[in-house]
């Protein structure tokens, strides 16, 4: 154990990462997204349907979960930038956070036999621990990305395995979890997924997470107030983070609208929603490689403008189909744009961090990823507002089941196509005024 701690303390990255290091680092995308997607997709169903916890209490707990997550991001990011240890700034956070993260995830699905009040308390406490550990681990992994990969070419190549593994984790979190809990129960599902996530996170940590030797002047701690001031005063970051918020909102609205679209517009079984979502995410995987090549031949701003345009234009296609197959074909085009967004947003943010380091003399990856995480959490709020307004104004009534008013079809298509296009257009304008036009600083 002492030898392992010593090796972690002494290792530093002085050149470009090897392919093995890039793949090992990227592997972290799979377990983190597997846990996140399983949690977001099934936690309400589990506690309300299987444990009979009142839906209102679960909703209150999830609102608290969202607020805590949003507030933790900038705080953990600023603290991560300030910490100084022989092992580096990010490695201790990740190393100490992996086990609590996985254990808390498992315990979410394994509550003891308690009355309703006890289950609510269990849910609040365990989810809070899970949330804190998730932010600590994932934010610091993200903060390592601009440090490990230092040029646009390195970042374009290095982000490919991470985003591909992340998409696979998202898909399996949605499709694989039901297969597991149907066959071995919820505790069995939790233990299997927890074991897989623990093994892969440790493998990624040991094989791909390494810090560089930061010049002493660049590693000096900056006060928290100055962190926020410099971050929000950055002329490149402000349009970037707003554009990122609008893009994330578009994607969130589409994901929320697809089940309604399948059932009430296409009049197909609910289960066929997976075909539409699968068309998007399966296409996004090879598209990540495509956009990696594009950004290596242009620059982050130009490549992102193209990917946002592809995403926005293809989303409009959801107005037309009357069959699941037709909608899935539209999803193929949407997936090309989604692949670009997944690949390029972090590459652009890394460029902003480089520019900030030149201007301030500080490497502040944690602060930028933390504030970005805080702002883009607003996409969940915007998505909920859009869904509520559109469904209510179109006359949707859940009590009517399939016999909805004719206006509901138009409202759902508006929510799936036109509104995401409007948010995407706002994102495109933000990235258009993004001031950094070069590839590398």
Short mmCIF file of C-alpha atoms in Angstrom, two decimals:
data_model
loop_
_atom_site.label_atom_id
_atom_site.label_comp_id
_atom_site.label_asym_id
_atom_site.label_seq_id
_atom_site.Cartn_x
_atom_site.Cartn_y
_atom_site.Cartn_z
CA UNK A 1 0.00 0.00 0.00
CA UNK A 2 2.83 2.38 0.90
CA UNK A 3 4.55 1.65 -2.41
CA UNK A 4 1.35 2.43 -4.34
CA UNK A 5 0.87 5.73 -2.47
CA UNK A 6 4.49 6.65 -3.18
CA UNK A 7 4.13 5.89 -6.89
CA UNK A 8 0.99 8.02 -7.08
CA UNK A 9 2.82 10.84 -5.31
CA UNK A 10 5.88 10.78 -7.53
CA UNK A 11 4.40 10.25 -10.97
CA UNK A 12 3.94 13.30 -13.18
CA UNK A 13 3.16 13.76 -16.88
CA UNK A 14 5.90 15.67 -18.72
CA UNK A 15 5.01 14.91 -22.36
CA UNK A 16 1.96 14.05 -24.43
CA UNK A 17 -0.04 11.17 -22.92
CA UNK A 18 0.36 7.74 -24.46
CA UNK A 19 -2.54 6.02 -26.20
CA UNK A 20 -2.88 3.66 -23.23
CA UNK A 21 -3.11 6.61 -20.82
CA UNK A 22 -5.69 8.32 -23.04
CA UNK A 23 -7.88 5.20 -23.16
CA UNK A 24 -7.52 4.59 -19.42
CA UNK A 25 -8.47 8.20 -18.66
CA UNK A 26 -11.39 8.03 -21.07
CA UNK A 27 -12.63 4.83 -19.46
CA UNK A 28 -13.85 6.95 -16.52
CA UNK A 29 -16.73 8.15 -18.73
CA UNK A 30 -18.37 4.71 -18.65
CA UNK A 31 -18.87 4.14 -14.89
CA UNK A 32 -19.73 7.76 -14.11
CA UNK A 33 -22.40 7.94 -16.80
CA UNK A 34 -23.66 4.44 -15.99
CA UNK A 35 -24.35 5.53 -12.41
CA UNK A 36 -25.73 8.93 -13.39
CA UNK A 37 -28.10 7.55 -16.03
CA UNK A 38 -29.33 4.66 -13.86
CA UNK A 39 -30.01 7.08 -11.01
CA UNK A 40 -31.83 9.68 -13.11
CA UNK A 41 -33.87 7.12 -15.06
CA UNK A 42 -35.05 4.80 -12.28
CA UNK A 43 -34.73 6.31 -8.80
CA UNK A 44 -38.23 7.86 -8.83
CA UNK A 45 -39.76 4.64 -10.17
CA UNK A 46 -37.99 2.56 -7.51
CA UNK A 47 -38.93 4.68 -4.49
CA UNK A 48 -42.48 5.51 -5.58
CA UNK A 49 -43.60 2.25 -7.23
CA UNK A 50 -41.65 -0.35 -5.28
CA UNK A 51 -41.20 1.27 -1.87
CA UNK A 52 -44.47 3.27 -1.86
CA UNK A 53 -42.79 6.52 -0.81
CA UNK A 54 -45.16 9.43 -1.57
CA UNK A 55 -44.22 11.01 -4.90
CA UNK A 56 -44.29 14.51 -3.38
CA UNK A 57 -41.57 13.64 -0.89
CA UNK A 58 -39.42 12.09 -3.61
CA UNK A 59 -39.87 15.25 -5.69
CA UNK A 60 -38.80 17.43 -2.74
CA UNK A 61 -35.74 15.25 -2.21
CA UNK A 62 -34.78 15.47 -5.88
CA UNK A 63 -35.18 19.26 -5.87
CA UNK A 64 -32.83 19.37 -2.88
CA UNK A 65 -30.52 17.02 -4.79
CA UNK A 66 -30.47 19.39 -7.78
CA UNK A 67 -29.80 22.47 -5.64
CA UNK A 68 -27.01 20.71 -3.73
CA UNK A 69 -25.42 19.52 -6.98
CA UNK A 70 -25.51 23.00 -8.49
CA UNK A 71 -24.00 24.69 -5.42
CA UNK A 72 -21.33 22.05 -4.92
CA UNK A 73 -19.83 22.47 -8.39
CA UNK A 74 -18.27 25.95 -8.01
CA UNK A 75 -17.30 25.31 -4.38
CA UNK A 76 -15.55 22.00 -5.08
CA UNK A 77 -13.96 23.47 -8.22
CA UNK A 78 -12.49 26.44 -6.35
CA UNK A 79 -11.26 24.23 -3.49
CA UNK A 80 -9.67 21.83 -5.95
CA UNK A 81 -7.72 24.68 -7.54
CA UNK A 82 -6.52 25.83 -4.11
CA UNK A 83 -5.45 22.52 -2.58
CA UNK A 84 -1.72 21.72 -2.46
CA UNK A 85 -0.52 18.18 -1.67
CA UNK A 86 2.51 16.08 -2.63
CA UNK A 87 0.12 14.03 -4.81
CA UNK A 88 -1.15 17.06 -6.74
CA UNK A 89 -4.38 19.05 -6.75
CA UNK A 90 -6.88 16.63 -8.32
CA UNK A 91 -5.60 13.12 -7.55
CA UNK A 92 -6.40 13.14 -3.79
CA UNK A 93 -10.01 14.22 -4.41
CA UNK A 94 -10.54 11.45 -6.96
CA UNK A 95 -8.70 8.78 -4.99
CA UNK A 96 -10.60 9.42 -1.76
CA UNK A 97 -13.94 9.92 -3.53
CA UNK A 98 -14.25 6.75 -5.62
CA UNK A 99 -15.23 4.32 -2.85
CA UNK A 100 -17.79 6.64 -1.14
CA UNK A 101 -19.32 7.36 -4.55
CA UNK A 102 -19.83 3.71 -5.45
CA UNK A 103 -20.98 2.72 -1.96
CA UNK A 104 -23.53 5.55 -1.84
CA UNK A 105 -24.81 4.59 -5.31
CA UNK A 106 -25.32 0.98 -4.17
CA UNK A 107 -27.05 2.04 -0.93
CA UNK A 108 -29.58 4.13 -2.87
CA UNK A 109 -31.04 0.83 -4.13
CA UNK A 110 -30.63 -1.17 -0.89
CA UNK A 111 -32.59 0.65 1.82
CA UNK A 112 -33.29 -1.27 5.05
CA UNK A 113 -36.85 -2.11 6.03
CA UNK A 114 -38.10 1.19 7.40
CA UNK A 115 -41.41 3.01 7.70
CA UNK A 116 -42.14 5.71 5.14
CA UNK A 117 -40.54 8.45 7.24
CA UNK A 118 -37.39 6.38 7.63
CA UNK A 119 -37.23 5.71 3.90
CA UNK A 120 -37.51 9.43 3.19
CA UNK A 121 -34.68 10.15 5.65
CA UNK A 122 -32.59 7.33 4.14
CA UNK A 123 -33.16 8.71 0.65
CA UNK A 124 -32.20 12.27 1.64
CA UNK A 125 -29.00 11.23 3.44
CA UNK A 126 -27.75 8.63 0.96
CA UNK A 127 -28.50 10.80 -2.08
CA UNK A 128 -26.67 13.72 -0.44
CA UNK A 129 -23.59 11.54 0.08
CA UNK A 130 -23.86 10.24 -3.48
CA UNK A 131 -24.21 13.78 -4.81
CA UNK A 132 -21.21 15.13 -2.90
CA UNK A 133 -19.01 12.21 -3.93
CA UNK A 134 -20.18 12.40 -7.55
CA UNK A 135 -19.32 16.09 -7.87
CA UNK A 136 -15.97 15.60 -6.12
CA UNK A 137 -14.92 12.73 -8.40
CA UNK A 138 -16.38 13.80 -11.74
CA UNK A 139 -15.47 17.48 -11.51
CA UNK A 140 -11.85 16.67 -10.69
CA UNK A 141 -11.68 14.11 -13.52
CA UNK A 142 -12.99 16.82 -15.86
CA UNK A 143 -10.44 19.29 -14.47
CA UNK A 144 -7.65 16.86 -15.38
CA UNK A 145 -8.69 16.85 -19.06
CA UNK A 146 -7.15 20.26 -20.03
CA UNK A 147 -4.06 19.43 -17.99
CA UNK A 148 -3.38 15.99 -19.45
CA UNK A 149 -4.15 17.06 -23.03
CA UNK A 150 -2.51 20.43 -23.76
CA UNK A 151 -3.11 21.15 -27.46
CA UNK A 152 -6.21 21.10 -29.66
CA UNK A 153 -4.95 18.01 -31.49
CA UNK A 154 -4.27 16.17 -28.22
CA UNK A 155 -7.66 17.16 -26.84
CA UNK A 156 -9.52 16.23 -30.00
CA UNK A 157 -7.99 12.76 -29.93
CA UNK A 158 -8.01 12.35 -26.15
CA UNK A 159 -11.68 13.20 -25.77
CA UNK A 160 -12.83 10.54 -28.24
CA UNK A 161 -12.54 7.47 -25.96
CA UNK A 162 -13.98 9.37 -23.00
CA UNK A 163 -17.13 10.45 -24.86
CA UNK A 164 -17.60 7.05 -26.51
CA UNK A 165 -17.34 5.30 -23.16
CA UNK A 166 -19.74 7.88 -21.69
CA UNK A 167 -22.38 7.20 -24.36
CA UNK A 168 -22.07 3.44 -23.84
CA UNK A 169 -22.54 4.03 -20.11
CA UNK A 170 -25.63 6.14 -20.74
CA UNK A 171 -27.16 3.52 -23.04
CA UNK A 172 -26.47 0.64 -20.66
CA UNK A 173 -27.71 2.67 -17.70
CA UNK A 174 -31.04 3.07 -19.50
CA UNK A 175 -31.35 -0.35 -21.14
CA UNK A 176 -29.24 -2.61 -18.95
CA UNK A 177 -30.54 -1.70 -15.51
CA UNK A 178 -34.10 -2.99 -16.18
CA UNK A 179 -32.73 -6.32 -17.40
CA UNK A 180 -30.76 -6.68 -14.19
CA UNK A 181 -33.48 -5.72 -11.73
CA UNK A 182 -35.98 -7.94 -13.56
CA UNK A 183 -33.70 -10.96 -13.24
CA UNK A 184 -31.82 -10.50 -9.92
CA UNK A 185 -33.78 -7.77 -8.13
CA UNK A 186 -32.88 -4.21 -7.21
CA UNK A 187 -30.20 -5.10 -4.61
CA UNK A 188 -28.59 -7.50 -7.09
CA UNK A 189 -28.63 -4.81 -9.78
CA UNK A 190 -27.01 -2.34 -7.38
CA UNK A 191 -24.25 -4.77 -6.40
CA UNK A 192 -23.45 -5.76 -9.99
CA UNK A 193 -23.37 -2.19 -11.29
CA UNK A 194 -21.47 -1.00 -8.22
CA UNK A 195 -18.80 -3.68 -8.64
CA UNK A 196 -18.39 -2.87 -12.35
CA UNK A 197 -18.14 0.86 -11.65
CA UNK A 198 -15.64 0.40 -8.82
CA UNK A 199 -13.32 -1.79 -10.90
CA UNK A 200 -13.39 0.53 -13.91
CA UNK A 201 -12.94 3.73 -11.87
CA UNK A 202 -9.92 2.26 -10.05
CA UNK A 203 -8.48 1.05 -13.36
CA UNK A 204 -8.96 4.49 -14.90
CA UNK A 205 -7.52 6.19 -11.82
CA UNK A 206 -4.35 4.10 -11.75
CA UNK A 207 -3.79 3.95 -15.51
CA UNK A 208 -4.85 7.33 -16.84
CA UNK A 209 -5.18 10.00 -14.17
CA UNK A 210 -1.92 11.85 -13.75
CA UNK A 211 -1.04 15.50 -13.20
CA UNK A 212 1.62 17.64 -14.80
CA UNK A 213 4.35 19.60 -13.08
CA UNK A 214 2.70 23.02 -12.70
CA UNK A 215 5.08 26.01 -12.45
CA UNK A 216 5.09 27.40 -8.91
CA UNK A 217 3.69 30.76 -9.93
CA UNK A 218 0.83 29.11 -11.80
CA UNK A 219 -0.07 26.90 -8.85
CA UNK A 220 -0.45 29.65 -6.25
CA UNK A 221 -3.90 29.67 -4.69
CA UNK A 222 -6.37 32.39 -5.69
CA UNK A 223 -8.99 33.67 -3.26
CA UNK A 224 -12.51 32.35 -3.82
CA UNK A 225 -13.92 35.83 -4.48
CA UNK A 226 -11.22 36.48 -7.07
CA UNK A 227 -11.95 33.08 -8.60
CA UNK A 228 -15.56 34.07 -9.32
CA UNK A 229 -14.66 37.60 -10.41
CA UNK A 230 -12.09 36.51 -12.97
CA UNK A 231 -14.25 33.65 -14.20
CA UNK A 232 -17.38 35.70 -14.93
CA UNK A 233 -15.29 38.58 -16.32
CA UNK A 234 -13.74 36.28 -18.93
CA UNK A 235 -14.94 37.48 -22.36
CA UNK A 236 -14.66 33.98 -23.80
CA UNK A 237 -16.27 32.09 -20.91
CA UNK A 238 -19.50 34.08 -20.69
CA UNK A 239 -20.71 33.35 -24.27
CA UNK A 240 -19.40 29.81 -23.95
CA UNK A 241 -21.31 28.99 -20.76
CA UNK A 242 -24.52 30.56 -22.07
CA UNK A 243 -24.19 28.61 -25.32
CA UNK A 244 -23.54 25.45 -23.33
CA UNK A 245 -26.66 26.11 -21.23
CA UNK A 246 -28.82 26.54 -24.35
CA UNK A 247 -27.40 23.38 -25.96
CA UNK A 248 -27.93 21.31 -22.81
CA UNK A 249 -31.48 22.66 -22.56
CA UNK A 250 -32.22 21.60 -26.16
CA UNK A 251 -30.98 18.08 -25.50
CA UNK A 252 -32.89 17.85 -22.20
CA UNK A 253 -36.14 18.95 -23.88
CA UNK A 254 -35.71 16.37 -26.66
CA UNK A 255 -35.07 13.54 -24.19
CA UNK A 256 -38.12 14.54 -22.15
CA UNK A 257 -40.36 14.93 -25.22
CA UNK A 258 -39.53 11.64 -26.98
CA UNK A 259 -41.82 9.39 -24.84
CA UNK A 260 -44.75 11.80 -25.40
CA UNK A 261 -43.92 11.98 -29.12
CA UNK A 262 -43.91 8.20 -29.53
CA UNK A 263 -47.18 7.65 -27.67
CA UNK A 264 -49.31 10.63 -28.61
CA UNK A 265 -47.93 11.78 -31.98
CA UNK A 266 -46.76 8.52 -33.56
CA UNK A 267 -49.34 6.39 -31.68
CA UNK A 268 -46.80 3.65 -31.05
CA UNK A 269 -46.10 1.57 -27.91
CA UNK A 270 -44.15 3.41 -25.21
CA UNK A 271 -41.27 0.93 -25.44
CA UNK A 272 -40.41 2.14 -28.94
CA UNK A 273 -39.04 5.34 -27.41
CA UNK A 274 -35.81 3.36 -27.04
CA UNK A 275 -35.55 3.13 -30.84
CA UNK A 276 -35.60 6.90 -31.19
CA UNK A 277 -33.11 7.45 -28.37
CA UNK A 278 -30.95 4.60 -29.63
CA UNK A 279 -30.82 6.16 -33.10
CA UNK A 280 -29.43 9.36 -31.58
CA UNK A 281 -26.82 7.84 -29.29
CA UNK A 282 -25.66 5.01 -31.54
CA UNK A 283 -25.06 7.52 -34.35
CA UNK A 284 -23.28 9.88 -31.96
CA UNK A 285 -20.51 7.33 -31.32
CA UNK A 286 -18.92 7.34 -34.82
CA UNK A 287 -19.79 11.03 -35.13
CA UNK A 288 -17.44 11.80 -32.24
CA UNK A 289 -14.56 10.51 -34.39
CA UNK A 290 -15.80 12.61 -37.33
CA UNK A 291 -15.88 15.83 -35.28
CA UNK A 292 -12.49 15.04 -33.80
CA UNK A 293 -11.11 15.13 -37.35
CA UNK A 294 -12.98 18.37 -38.11
CA UNK A 295 -11.62 20.26 -35.09
CA UNK A 296 -8.08 19.11 -35.85
CA UNK A 297 -8.38 20.71 -39.29
CA UNK A 298 -10.12 23.92 -38.20
CA UNK A 299 -10.43 25.27 -34.65
CA UNK A 300 -12.82 24.69 -31.71
CA UNK A 301 -15.06 27.68 -32.54
CA UNK A 302 -15.57 26.77 -36.21
CA UNK A 303 -16.14 23.09 -35.53
CA UNK A 304 -18.63 23.83 -32.75
CA UNK A 305 -20.57 26.26 -34.95
CA UNK A 306 -20.92 23.54 -37.58
CA UNK A 307 -22.02 20.90 -35.08
CA UNK A 308 -24.60 23.22 -33.50
CA UNK A 309 -25.96 24.03 -36.97
CA UNK A 310 -26.25 20.34 -37.88
CA UNK A 311 -27.99 19.60 -34.60
CA UNK A 312 -30.49 22.46 -34.93
CA UNK A 313 -31.38 21.84 -38.56
CA UNK A 314 -31.88 18.10 -38.15
CA UNK A 315 -34.00 18.52 -35.00
CA UNK A 316 -36.55 20.37 -37.11
CA UNK A 317 -37.12 17.09 -38.98
CA UNK A 318 -39.18 15.75 -36.07
CA UNK A 319 -42.08 17.86 -37.35
CA UNK A 320 -42.62 15.51 -40.31
CA UNK A 321 -42.64 11.76 -39.41
CA UNK A 322 -45.80 9.77 -38.80
CA UNK A 323 -43.98 6.49 -38.04
CA UNK A 324 -41.33 5.39 -35.58
CA UNK A 325 -39.01 4.43 -38.46
CA UNK A 326 -39.24 7.91 -39.95
CA UNK A 327 -38.55 9.50 -36.57
CA UNK A 328 -35.59 7.16 -36.02
CA UNK A 329 -34.10 8.30 -39.34
CA UNK A 330 -34.37 11.89 -38.15
CA UNK A 331 -32.63 10.75 -34.96
CA UNK A 332 -29.67 9.56 -37.02
CA UNK A 333 -29.12 13.13 -38.23
CA UNK A 334 -29.64 14.51 -34.74
CA UNK A 335 -27.06 12.04 -33.44
CA UNK A 336 -24.43 13.47 -35.81
CA UNK A 337 -24.92 16.88 -34.18
CA UNK A 338 -25.00 15.44 -30.66
CA UNK A 339 -21.68 13.70 -31.29
CA UNK A 340 -20.15 17.05 -32.17
CA UNK A 341 -21.51 18.73 -29.06
CA UNK A 342 -20.21 15.99 -26.79
CA UNK A 343 -16.80 16.07 -28.43
CA UNK A 344 -16.29 19.82 -28.78
CA UNK A 345 -17.73 21.57 -25.72
CA UNK A 346 -14.96 20.43 -23.38
CA UNK A 347 -12.31 21.10 -26.02
CA UNK A 348 -13.51 24.71 -26.21
CA UNK A 349 -13.65 25.07 -22.42
CA UNK A 350 -10.07 23.78 -22.18
CA UNK A 351 -9.06 26.52 -24.63
CA UNK A 352 -10.71 29.13 -22.38
CA UNK A 353 -8.77 27.78 -19.40
CA UNK A 354 -5.50 28.09 -21.36
CA UNK A 355 -6.32 31.71 -22.25
CA UNK A 356 -7.14 32.46 -18.62
CA UNK A 357 -3.83 30.94 -17.47
CA UNK A 358 -1.93 33.20 -19.88
CA UNK A 359 -3.83 36.24 -18.61
CA UNK A 360 -3.85 35.53 -14.84
CA UNK A 361 -0.88 33.22 -14.35
CA UNK A 362 -3.11 30.61 -12.66
CA UNK A 363 -4.30 27.19 -13.84
CA UNK A 364 -7.98 27.21 -12.76
CA UNK A 365 -9.55 24.18 -14.38
CA UNK A 366 -11.61 23.45 -11.27
CA UNK A 367 -13.17 26.90 -11.12
CA UNK A 368 -14.21 26.88 -14.77
CA UNK A 369 -15.65 23.36 -14.77
CA UNK A 370 -17.36 24.11 -11.45
CA UNK A 371 -19.06 27.31 -12.61
CA UNK A 372 -19.96 25.66 -15.91
CA UNK A 373 -21.58 22.78 -13.99
CA UNK A 374 -23.50 25.26 -11.84
CA UNK A 375 -24.87 27.19 -14.84
CA UNK A 376 -25.82 24.22 -17.02
CA UNK A 377 -27.86 22.74 -14.16
CA UNK A 378 -30.33 25.43 -15.20
CA UNK A 379 -31.14 23.29 -18.24
CA UNK A 380 -33.15 20.96 -15.98
CA UNK A 381 -35.25 23.91 -14.78
CA UNK A 382 -35.76 25.26 -18.31
CA UNK A 383 -36.72 21.81 -19.59
CA UNK A 384 -39.31 21.40 -16.83
CA UNK A 385 -40.79 24.84 -17.54
CA UNK A 386 -41.02 24.17 -21.29
CA UNK A 387 -42.67 20.78 -20.80
CA UNK A 388 -45.21 22.15 -18.30
CA UNK A 389 -46.13 25.17 -20.44
CA UNK A 390 -46.41 23.26 -23.74
CA UNK A 391 -48.37 20.31 -22.39
CA UNK A 392 -50.75 22.51 -20.42
CA UNK A 393 -51.39 24.99 -23.20
CA UNK A 394 -51.95 22.21 -25.76
CA UNK A 395 -54.69 20.66 -23.61
CA UNK A 396 -52.83 17.52 -22.52
CA UNK A 397 -54.72 15.53 -19.87
CA UNK A 398 -53.05 12.45 -18.40
CA UNK A 399 -56.44 11.08 -17.33
CA UNK A 400 -57.50 10.74 -20.98
CA UNK A 401 -54.63 8.33 -21.72
CA UNK A 402 -54.42 7.96 -25.54
CA UNK A 403 -57.56 9.96 -26.41
CA UNK A 404 -55.90 13.38 -26.29
CA UNK A 405 -57.19 16.53 -28.06
CA UNK A 406 -55.86 17.05 -31.59
CA UNK A 407 -53.87 20.06 -30.37
CA UNK A 408 -51.66 17.81 -28.24
CA UNK A 409 -49.87 16.36 -31.29
CA UNK A 410 -48.96 19.85 -32.48
CA UNK A 411 -47.78 20.87 -29.01
CA UNK A 412 -45.57 17.81 -28.66
CA UNK A 413 -44.00 18.32 -32.10
CA UNK A 414 -43.42 21.96 -31.17
CA UNK A 415 -41.69 20.84 -27.98
CA UNK A 416 -39.55 18.26 -29.77
CA UNK A 417 -38.55 20.28 -32.84
CA UNK A 418 -39.24 24.02 -32.82
CA UNK A 419 -38.36 24.91 -29.23
CA UNK A 420 -35.03 23.00 -29.30
CA UNK A 421 -34.29 24.78 -32.60
CA UNK A 422 -34.84 28.16 -30.90
CA UNK A 423 -32.52 27.27 -28.02
CA UNK A 424 -29.98 25.93 -30.52
CA UNK A 425 -30.13 29.20 -32.49
CA UNK A 426 -29.36 31.11 -29.27
CA UNK A 427 -26.43 28.75 -28.64
CA UNK A 428 -25.14 29.31 -32.19
CA UNK A 429 -25.20 33.10 -31.64
CA UNK A 430 -23.28 32.71 -28.38
CA UNK A 431 -20.59 30.63 -30.05
CA UNK A 432 -20.50 33.05 -32.98
CA UNK A 433 -19.40 35.89 -30.69
CA UNK A 434 -16.93 33.62 -28.89
CA UNK A 435 -13.71 35.65 -29.28
CA UNK A 436 -10.95 33.00 -29.50
CA UNK A 437 -10.45 32.14 -33.15
CA UNK A 438 -7.07 30.36 -32.90
CA UNK A 439 -6.41 26.67 -32.42
CA UNK A 440 -3.86 26.92 -29.60
CA UNK A 441 -2.51 29.66 -27.33
#
